[in-house]
Amino acid sequence: MTTPQSTTPTATSDQDEPRLSVSGVTLRFGGLVALDDVSFDVHAGELFAIIGPNGAGKTSIFNCLNQVYKPQEGDIRLDGEQVMGKKPAKTAAMGMARTFQNLGLFVRLNVVDNLMLGRHHLMRTGFLAGMLWVGKAKREEIANRRRVEEIIELLELQQHRYQPVGLLPYGIQKRIELGRALAMEPRVLLLDEPVAGMNLEETEDMARYILEIRNELGITQIMVEHDMHLVMDIADRVMAIDFGREIATGSPEEVQNDEKVIEAYLGQET
Amino acid sequence: MRPRRLSSMKTSYAHDLRLFPTAWKRIGLVLLLAVVVLVPLYVKDVFWLNLLVIAGIYAVAAIGLNLLTGYAGQVSLGTAFFIGLGGYTVVWFADPTRWGWPLWGWLPMAALIGALVGAAVGPIALRVRGQYLVIVTLGLVVVGQYLFRNTESVTGGNNATIEATHNLVAIGPVNFADLQLFGFVFKKEAGFVYLAWIVVLITALIAKNLVRTRPGRAIQAIRDRDVAAEVIGVSLVRYKIGAFAVSSAMAAVAGALLASYTRFISVDSLDIFLSIQFLAIIIVGGVGTIYGAVLGAVALQAIPEFINRFSDSLPYVATGTGESGISVASLNSAIFGILIIVFLIFFPHGLAALWERTKAFFQRWPYRT
Ligand SMILES: Nc1ncnc2c1ncn2[C@@H]1O[C@H](COP(=O)(O)OP(=O)(O)OP(=O)(O)O)[C@@H](O)[C@H]1O
Ligand SMILES: [Mg+2]
């Protein structure tokens, strides 16, 4: 139940059912159409990137995937299971883990506690068992802590273990948030601008972690990112959106050379 | 840097999970235990004994309020209501003319009633937050006073008394109101010091266990970032209500102890000022630490007691009725108000942080940083 396990991909090819299937998702805020009939599939083990100019609707896609926003139309399935209509907390239990564009850490808690919170949905201890520190609660703490330590090591966070995360540098906080999402043992990891605001060195570190997560843990990832070099370097497939509408999906080269994509970005430059 | 303190050093989880991982924490605990164990043995002055009893009882409720406010981030002025609830539990269940339950019956009952009513009121915290929650919990105190006053058959009305009974605060042969141990004969107040502080220790342990396990982390996560908490699978409903229930249970336990000690409850005393006093305790002690609540309770209990005792020699303080000058009660209110303001502005992390700083100073000594 709570024994540490890492999700190993059973299928990386595309003849199987996709891990995540999004079709015809439309999200409106009053008169504003934030997402307009968006569809895409992500396969197990894939590193899928979403690009698009500011305000294109990238973050909104993530908010629909874990149902913080309730799209008016469309269908979202995780390994065939319906996601639409679930509570955000439920989507976490289903295996949807995310990081936030502007950080969503628990700033007054330390690194260990933040990562342990990632495992909240994998644990069972309730108020009574916790307060009385019964044997089961203690065993659960230790078992989950062991997995958290593995992640701390993977992301090289050892020296920050007991520091309140709010006091740590921005680049480290981004990494902690990745760690918390990983601690959730996700089926799909959603990364909202993982390298935004980072310098070159921090960006390279982050790229290395993302690749390790794909290659060694085999976790399916969707990454929203403005850094084109990074996307072109590491993504398996890319989807470009503009004004809430999908304009191109394909290999990084295909998308990079797509007329509509170039236009969307040129339009933004001016 | 001393290598022992390098935080990158690998430590065992079992060590991490120890309650008092540092020597300082253990020393603090031993000192505290020494005071509450030895004072009743050697101090005969009721003034000091009474101070320790009340400070202990208040510490129990303060630990609860600190869980709610410091850890769960919900500022509440409802403490007085739950203290009253605990007090009337004693009136109803422990009074020999009613049910006549012994200590081990009415004390858990107070916790249970506090928890249930807290859980019933908790959903308010889901709808409102921040200053609105403060107002709503304040309303609770007013409504509570009205109810307590007007359900005389249950509560005993405006001024309820609890009949003295031999086994009110006894567990088996150990009667805290008439304690005799190893040839020592204790005053009622001295026995109550032990009772109150045993409950403080149990409450602190429960609180500590809570905050280091899953439910305690969840309430802190909601405090820091509720949307992110929900997205990782923390149910806001369950944990906000849970925090309210636990906190209310602790306040009710304190209320029950207080009533069994004074054998008297006046509805008038269950007012907003009582609630504010608890807010002052956790602000002065340190919001978000468990021992801070205890420190604050002791410090703030000492102040009014000292004023009361030495009001004769204080200038401008009226001691009797008809005398000119400020009354003891209003001087206390003023001091609590001033303390809240001073601590919020100058020492926002309370006495607990001052203690941390002193500790850090001596750990580095003789090096200066
Ligand atoms: N809660 C909301 N209420 C109203 N409008 C919203 C809300 N969230 C997003 N929007 C609107 O939806 C559109 C898409 O926003 P979104 O945050 O998804 O963009 P984005 O692609 O992530 O942009 P960026 O690159 O700046 O992060 C924007 O026009 C935004 O103003
Ligand atoms: Mg965005």
PDB file of N, CA and C and ligand atoms in Angstrom, chain A residues 27-30 32-35 50-63 68-69 101-102 192-193 224-226 241 243-244 268, ligand 1:
ATOM      1  N   LEU A  27     -12.879  25.741 -22.526  1.00  0.00           N
ATOM      2  CA  LEU A  27     -12.994  26.396 -21.217  1.00  0.00           C
ATOM      3  C   LEU A  27     -13.298  27.865 -21.439  1.00  0.00           C
ATOM      4  N   ARG A  28     -14.378  28.332 -20.841  1.00  0.00           N
ATOM      5  CA  ARG A  28     -14.745  29.741 -20.991  1.00  0.00           C
ATOM      6  C   ARG A  28     -14.794  30.429 -19.637  1.00  0.00           C
ATOM      7  N   PHE A  29     -14.321  31.661 -19.601  1.00  0.00           N
ATOM      8  CA  PHE A  29     -14.530  32.523 -18.430  1.00  0.00           C
ATOM      9  C   PHE A  29     -15.457  33.635 -18.880  1.00  0.00           C
ATOM     10  N   GLY A  30     -16.718  33.504 -18.585  1.00  0.00           N
ATOM     11  CA  GLY A  30     -17.665  34.489 -19.098  1.00  0.00           C
ATOM     12  C   GLY A  30     -17.593  34.482 -20.608  1.00  0.00           C
ATOM     13  N   LEU A  32     -14.871  35.194 -22.322  1.00  0.00           N
ATOM     14  CA  LEU A  32     -13.522  34.872 -22.794  1.00  0.00           C
ATOM     15  C   LEU A  32     -13.363  33.362 -22.996  1.00  0.00           C
ATOM     16  N   VAL A  33     -12.936  32.987 -24.197  1.00  0.00           N
ATOM     17  CA  VAL A  33     -12.689  31.569 -24.456  1.00  0.00           C
ATOM     18  C   VAL A  33     -11.210  31.300 -24.207  1.00  0.00           C
ATOM     19  N   ALA A  34     -10.887  30.683 -23.076  1.00  0.00           N
ATOM     20  CA  ALA A  34      -9.487  30.440 -22.719  1.00  0.00           C
ATOM     21  C   ALA A  34      -8.947  29.227 -23.455  1.00  0.00           C
ATOM     22  N   LEU A  35      -9.784  28.206 -23.633  1.00  0.00           N
ATOM     23  CA  LEU A  35      -9.396  27.023 -24.395  1.00  0.00           C
ATOM     24  C   LEU A  35     -10.520  26.701 -25.366  1.00  0.00           C
ATOM     25  N   ILE A  50       4.284  21.727 -24.221  1.00  0.00           N
ATOM     26  CA  ILE A  50       3.255  22.638 -24.729  1.00  0.00           C
ATOM     27  C   ILE A  50       3.877  24.026 -24.783  1.00  0.00           C
ATOM     28  N   ILE A  51       3.838  24.633 -25.984  1.00  0.00           N
ATOM     29  CA  ILE A  51       4.376  25.983 -26.104  1.00  0.00           C
ATOM     30  C   ILE A  51       3.288  26.922 -26.610  1.00  0.00           C
ATOM     31  N   GLY A  52       3.556  28.206 -26.496  1.00  0.00           N
ATOM     32  CA  GLY A  52       2.591  29.197 -26.971  1.00  0.00           C
ATOM     33  C   GLY A  52       2.887  30.533 -26.334  1.00  0.00           C
ATOM     34  N   PRO A  53       2.469  31.614 -26.980  1.00  0.00           N
ATOM     35  CA  PRO A  53       2.732  32.959 -26.445  1.00  0.00           C
ATOM     36  C   PRO A  53       2.034  33.164 -25.096  1.00  0.00           C
ATOM     37  N   ASN A  54       2.360  34.240 -24.431  1.00  0.00           N
ATOM     38  CA  ASN A  54       1.725  34.566 -23.145  1.00  0.00           C
ATOM     39  C   ASN A  54       0.212  34.623 -23.298  1.00  0.00           C
ATOM     40  N   GLY A  55      -0.455  34.046 -22.349  1.00  0.00           N
ATOM     41  CA  GLY A  55      -1.913  34.093 -22.351  1.00  0.00           C
ATOM     42  C   GLY A  55      -2.556  33.145 -23.344  1.00  0.00           C
ATOM     43  N   ALA A  56      -1.754  32.248 -23.924  1.00  0.00           N
ATOM     44  CA  ALA A  56      -2.301  31.334 -24.932  1.00  0.00           C
ATOM     45  C   ALA A  56      -3.237  30.308 -24.312  1.00  0.00           C
ATOM     46  N   GLY A  57      -3.041  30.013 -23.030  1.00  0.00           N
ATOM     47  CA  GLY A  57      -3.927  29.043 -22.379  1.00  0.00           C
ATOM     48  C   GLY A  57      -3.187  27.811 -21.860  1.00  0.00           C
ATOM     49  N   LYS A  58      -1.871  27.886 -21.785  1.00  0.00           N
ATOM     50  CA  LYS A  58      -1.070  26.720 -21.378  1.00  0.00           C
ATOM     51  C   LYS A  58      -1.365  26.314 -19.926  1.00  0.00           C
ATOM     52  N   THR A  59      -1.294  27.292 -19.044  1.00  0.00           N
ATOM     53  CA  THR A  59      -1.571  26.984 -17.637  1.00  0.00           C
ATOM     54  C   THR A  59      -3.016  26.526 -17.463  1.00  0.00           C
ATOM     55  N   SER A  60      -3.896  27.102 -18.264  1.00  0.00           N
ATOM     56  CA  SER A  60      -5.304  26.701 -18.174  1.00  0.00           C
ATOM     57  C   SER A  60      -5.470  25.216 -18.501  1.00  0.00           C
ATOM     58  N   ILE A  61      -4.665  24.701 -19.437  1.00  0.00           N
ATOM     59  CA  ILE A  61      -4.744  23.265 -19.745  1.00  0.00           C
ATOM     60  C   ILE A  61      -4.424  22.453 -18.492  1.00  0.00           C
ATOM     61  N   PHE A  62      -3.358  22.842 -17.793  1.00  0.00           N
ATOM     62  CA  PHE A  62      -3.005  22.133 -16.555  1.00  0.00           C
ATOM     63  C   PHE A  62      -4.131  22.235 -15.532  1.00  0.00           C
ATOM     64  N   ASN A  63      -4.697  23.427 -15.414  1.00  0.00           N
ATOM     65  CA  ASN A  63      -5.772  23.605 -14.443  1.00  0.00           C
ATOM     66  C   ASN A  63      -6.994  22.762 -14.778  1.00  0.00           C
ATOM     67  N   VAL A  68      -8.907  22.030 -11.354  1.00  0.00           N
ATOM     68  CA  VAL A  68      -9.024  23.275 -10.610  1.00  0.00           C
ATOM     69  C   VAL A  68      -9.994  24.169 -11.377  1.00  0.00           C
ATOM     70  N   TYR A  69      -9.901  24.093 -12.705  1.00  0.00           N
ATOM     71  CA  TYR A  69     -10.922  24.682 -13.575  1.00  0.00           C
ATOM     72  C   TYR A  69     -11.786  23.553 -14.109  1.00  0.00           C
ATOM     73  N   GLN A 101       3.457  27.503 -12.028  1.00  0.00           N
ATOM     74  CA  GLN A 101       4.256  28.525 -12.704  1.00  0.00           C
ATOM     75  C   GLN A 101       4.900  29.476 -11.693  1.00  0.00           C
ATOM     76  N   ASN A 102       4.126  29.875 -10.668  1.00  0.00           N
ATOM     77  CA  ASN A 102       4.651  30.810  -9.666  1.00  0.00           C
ATOM     78  C   ASN A 102       4.900  30.126  -8.332  1.00  0.00           C
ATOM     79  N   ASP A 192       4.867  23.259 -15.024  1.00  0.00           N
ATOM     80  CA  ASP A 192       4.514  24.568 -15.580  1.00  0.00           C
ATOM     81  C   ASP A 192       5.724  25.501 -15.516  1.00  0.00           C
ATOM     82  N   GLU A 193       6.366  25.675 -16.643  1.00  0.00           N
ATOM     83  CA  GLU A 193       7.550  26.528 -16.772  1.00  0.00           C
ATOM     84  C   GLU A 193       8.613  26.196 -15.716  1.00  0.00           C
ATOM     85  N   VAL A 224       5.195  22.725 -19.830  1.00  0.00           N
ATOM     86  CA  VAL A 224       4.905  24.015 -20.458  1.00  0.00           C
ATOM     87  C   VAL A 224       6.171  24.837 -20.314  1.00  0.00           C
ATOM     88  N   GLU A 225       6.665  25.376 -21.420  1.00  0.00           N
ATOM     89  CA  GLU A 225       7.917  26.105 -21.285  1.00  0.00           C
ATOM     90  C   GLU A 225       8.078  27.150 -22.389  1.00  0.00           C
ATOM     91  N   HIS A 226       8.646  28.292 -21.992  1.00  0.00           N
ATOM     92  CA  HIS A 226       8.914  29.348 -22.969  1.00  0.00           C
ATOM     93  C   HIS A 226      10.313  29.224 -23.551  1.00  0.00           C
ATOM     94  N   ILE A 241       0.100  26.153 -29.004  1.00  0.00           N
ATOM     95  CA  ILE A 241      -1.247  26.714 -28.989  1.00  0.00           C
ATOM     96  C   ILE A 241      -1.164  28.236 -29.034  1.00  0.00           C
ATOM     97  N   PHE A 243      -4.075  31.632 -28.566  1.00  0.00           N
ATOM     98  CA  PHE A 243      -5.456  32.032 -28.256  1.00  0.00           C
ATOM     99  C   PHE A 243      -6.333  30.830 -27.918  1.00  0.00           C
ATOM    100  N   GLY A 244      -5.777  29.900 -27.138  1.00  0.00           N
ATOM    101  CA  GLY A 244      -6.575  28.776 -26.667  1.00  0.00           C
ATOM    102  C   GLY A 244      -6.828  27.703 -27.700  1.00  0.00           C
ATOM    103  N   GLN A 268       3.890  38.170 -31.548  1.00  0.00           N
ATOM    104  CA  GLN A 268       4.072  38.557 -30.151  1.00  0.00           C
ATOM    105  C   GLN A 268       5.285  39.465 -29.983  1.00  0.00           C
TER     106      GLN A 268
HETATM  107  N1  LIG C   1      -9.286  32.281 -13.339  1.00  0.00           N
HETATM  108  C1  LIG C   1      -9.383  32.974 -14.475  1.00  0.00           C
HETATM  109  N2  LIG C   1     -10.375  33.876 -14.642  1.00  0.00           N
HETATM  110  C2  LIG C   1     -10.482  34.571 -15.799  1.00  0.00           C
HETATM  111  N3  LIG C   1      -9.630  34.465 -16.820  1.00  0.00           N
HETATM  112  C3  LIG C   1      -8.622  33.591 -16.713  1.00  0.00           C
HETATM  113  C4  LIG C   1      -8.435  32.808 -15.539  1.00  0.00           C
HETATM  114  N4  LIG C   1      -7.335  32.032 -15.709  1.00  0.00           N
HETATM  115  C5  LIG C   1      -6.860  32.324 -16.929  1.00  0.00           C
HETATM  116  N5  LIG C   1      -7.617  33.254 -17.549  1.00  0.00           N
HETATM  117  C6  LIG C   1      -7.408  33.781 -18.879  1.00  0.00           C
HETATM  118  O1  LIG C   1      -7.231  32.705 -19.765  1.00  0.00           O
HETATM  119  C7  LIG C   1      -6.238  32.994 -20.708  1.00  0.00           C
HETATM  120  C8  LIG C   1      -5.154  31.948 -20.667  1.00  0.00           C
HETATM  121  O2  LIG C   1      -4.408  32.068 -19.475  1.00  0.00           O
HETATM  122  P1  LIG C   1      -3.264  31.065 -19.072  1.00  0.00           P
HETATM  123  O3  LIG C   1      -2.815  31.423 -17.725  1.00  0.00           O
HETATM  124  O4  LIG C   1      -3.697  29.698 -19.312  1.00  0.00           O
HETATM  125  O5  LIG C   1      -2.104  31.455 -20.122  1.00  0.00           O
HETATM  126  P2  LIG C   1      -0.635  30.892 -20.289  1.00  0.00           P
HETATM  127  O6  LIG C   1      -0.540  30.343 -21.643  1.00  0.00           O
HETATM  128  O7  LIG C   1      -0.287  30.005 -19.173  1.00  0.00           O
HETATM  129  O8  LIG C   1       0.218  32.230 -20.213  1.00  0.00           O
HETATM  130  P3  LIG C   1       1.656  32.541 -19.612  1.00  0.00           P
HETATM  131  O9  LIG C   1       2.639  32.146 -20.646  1.00  0.00           O
HETATM  132  O10 LIG C   1       1.630  34.014 -19.391  1.00  0.00           O
HETATM  133  O11 LIG C   1       1.763  31.757 -18.353  1.00  0.00           O
HETATM  134  C9  LIG C   1      -5.725  34.390 -20.402  1.00  0.00           C
HETATM  135  O12 LIG C   1      -6.398  35.313 -21.232  1.00  0.00           O
HETATM  136  C10 LIG C   1      -6.123  34.591 -18.973  1.00  0.00           C
HETATM  137  O13 LIG C   1      -6.351  35.940 -18.702  1.00  0.00           O
END
